[in-house]
């Protein structure tokens, strides 16, 4: 489904701010995989997503979707393959447009835009149906401006908008991190429900280890632009948070050793 | 007095088309486009030169829209593909258009008095209907013989035309393309993630915006009977004034309401100017200063009012707690 071959990305190359954000990452994502990614701040997780989505282009390596090379395809064209939800609940919706207008924009992710009305009566019925699955009563507020919704409501809408057109790949970048615990739990539950129902191929970045353990069939741990730990299948199902913390501290000590050596060298 | 207000409404309706263009760029696209000062004159120049060369004035006016559209798309290309700052792209285009407008007209000023234009044609067609005479006798019969305007044709045709543009614009902003255009100004991260090419929408939106501005310029030139290469100075501020006045009075609840607000804002602006010019010590040359003051007031007043409301609320709250 999605393949990353030898992706390498450096920011500010040749300056004192030089930073290797992605260090030769290879990844094969199979149809209906649900991968969770964890890692410390600055590990390169968001950069990896940006490279998959076409917001950033790798210095070396290729991105393949359904065996087609899309490495140089611009972000807006690659959007046909993927749905995305961002950390900031404000980022996934247009605040001065109504709920139904936002859904209409999302509907057109996979269709060329025309001079027909964005919200027709048949589409309104579809939007209503889909909104009902969120269980937040948004189906009764179709004409309300999205800017008036709470963060949790906006994020639930963003999730729906990213998924109801059945994207080939769903990218979730810490999409519950900016919410209070109860809202975060709601979004996590909805994510699980939607991904299961639609059988979506999903990659989810999270800072919540419990979430990373509970969801998905594969887990990756990233540090300094590399994948340093990976588990799948049965191993993933048996994985607990203490196991992960253990892995985490192992890698941290490795890292300390590494930087000590670099300093001494 | 009445006749000067009457003609302010006529002119205001024509400027309303320009204001709708400015609304498209400033509000919908969130793009402070200064091309307007140039593209307004481009519309006047293209319309005038074609009319002078005996083109059908309706066709000439439509072509003026096209010329403005092209000018706007060039500003858009400078910004999106040239990666030039939005303000600077507009300023560069405005400066470039000054020379281009001179080339189009081949003179700094072009008179249309000897030629058939939209309003002479309309007057001809209207003359036979006898409506003006009927209105005049009506006004005289109710004792208002001082208030008889020369003709009703301009105001009636302009109201219909401006409302037609408004309805088309309202519709367009609800189409799939229109929604994407609005999202570009609202949240370009979002529209990109839903397959929207923001560069395309910016270029197209700026084209549409400046097309409307140029259309307004062509109408004003025919109304005034001449096109002047300096006729666009400060046009952007007038457009903004109309948008801000309209929004301040009618609010921004939905598109249908805002486009109406912008139109009424443009008319109110013209009426304010007409009234201000009747003040003894003000001269025609003070017009730009008056415009600037109106915009500043329209921007500052809502803040002052909000602050006063807040102060009053706090005072009441304190009084209630004390009592
Ligand atoms: N556009 C950019 N320019 C320069 N450095 C960047 C840019 N984006 C990210 N970085 C740097 O790359 C590293 C990885 O960032 P990021 O992928 O956002 O990490 P994560 O999402 O794992 O917290 C960080 O050190 C960050 O400062
Ligand atoms: Mg991140």
PDB file of N, CA and C and ligand atoms in Angstrom, chain A residues 41-42 45-47 87 173-174 205, ligand 2:
ATOM      1  N   UNK A  41      10.132  14.053  21.575  1.00  0.00           N
ATOM      2  CA  UNK A  41       9.972  15.263  20.770  1.00  0.00           C
ATOM      3  C   UNK A  41      11.166  15.446  19.866  1.00  0.00           C
ATOM      4  N   UNK A  42      10.915  15.783  18.634  1.00  0.00           N
ATOM      5  CA  UNK A  42      12.008  16.032  17.706  1.00  0.00           C
ATOM      6  C   UNK A  42      12.586  14.766  17.098  1.00  0.00           C
ATOM      7  N   UNK A  45       8.992  12.365  13.756  1.00  0.00           N
ATOM      8  CA  UNK A  45       7.709  11.722  13.437  1.00  0.00           C
ATOM      9  C   UNK A  45       6.880  12.590  12.488  1.00  0.00           C
ATOM     10  N   UNK A  46       6.717  13.862  12.846  1.00  0.00           N
ATOM     11  CA  UNK A  46       5.910  14.743  11.984  1.00  0.00           C
ATOM     12  C   UNK A  46       6.576  14.936  10.629  1.00  0.00           C
ATOM     13  N   UNK A  47       7.904  15.011  10.636  1.00  0.00           N
ATOM     14  CA  UNK A  47       8.624  15.161   9.374  1.00  0.00           C
ATOM     15  C   UNK A  47       8.345  13.959   8.465  1.00  0.00           C
ATOM     16  N   UNK A  87      -2.602  17.681  14.940  1.00  0.00           N
ATOM     17  CA  UNK A  87      -2.660  17.864  16.399  1.00  0.00           C
ATOM     18  C   UNK A  87      -3.586  19.035  16.771  1.00  0.00           C
ATOM     19  N   UNK A 173      -1.663  12.695  13.292  1.00  0.00           N
ATOM     20  CA  UNK A 173      -0.475  13.201  13.978  1.00  0.00           C
ATOM     21  C   UNK A 173      -0.841  13.768  15.346  1.00  0.00           C
ATOM     22  N   UNK A 174      -0.693  12.961  16.385  1.00  0.00           N
ATOM     23  CA  UNK A 174      -1.024  13.362  17.762  1.00  0.00           C
ATOM     24  C   UNK A 174      -2.368  14.074  17.814  1.00  0.00           C
ATOM     25  N   UNK A 205       0.539   8.801  14.958  1.00  0.00           N
ATOM     26  CA  UNK A 205       1.580   9.237  15.873  1.00  0.00           C
ATOM     27  C   UNK A 205       0.897   9.560  17.195  1.00  0.00           C
TER      28      UNK A 205
HETATM   29 MG1  LIG C   2       5.328  16.277  15.885  1.00  0.00          MG
END
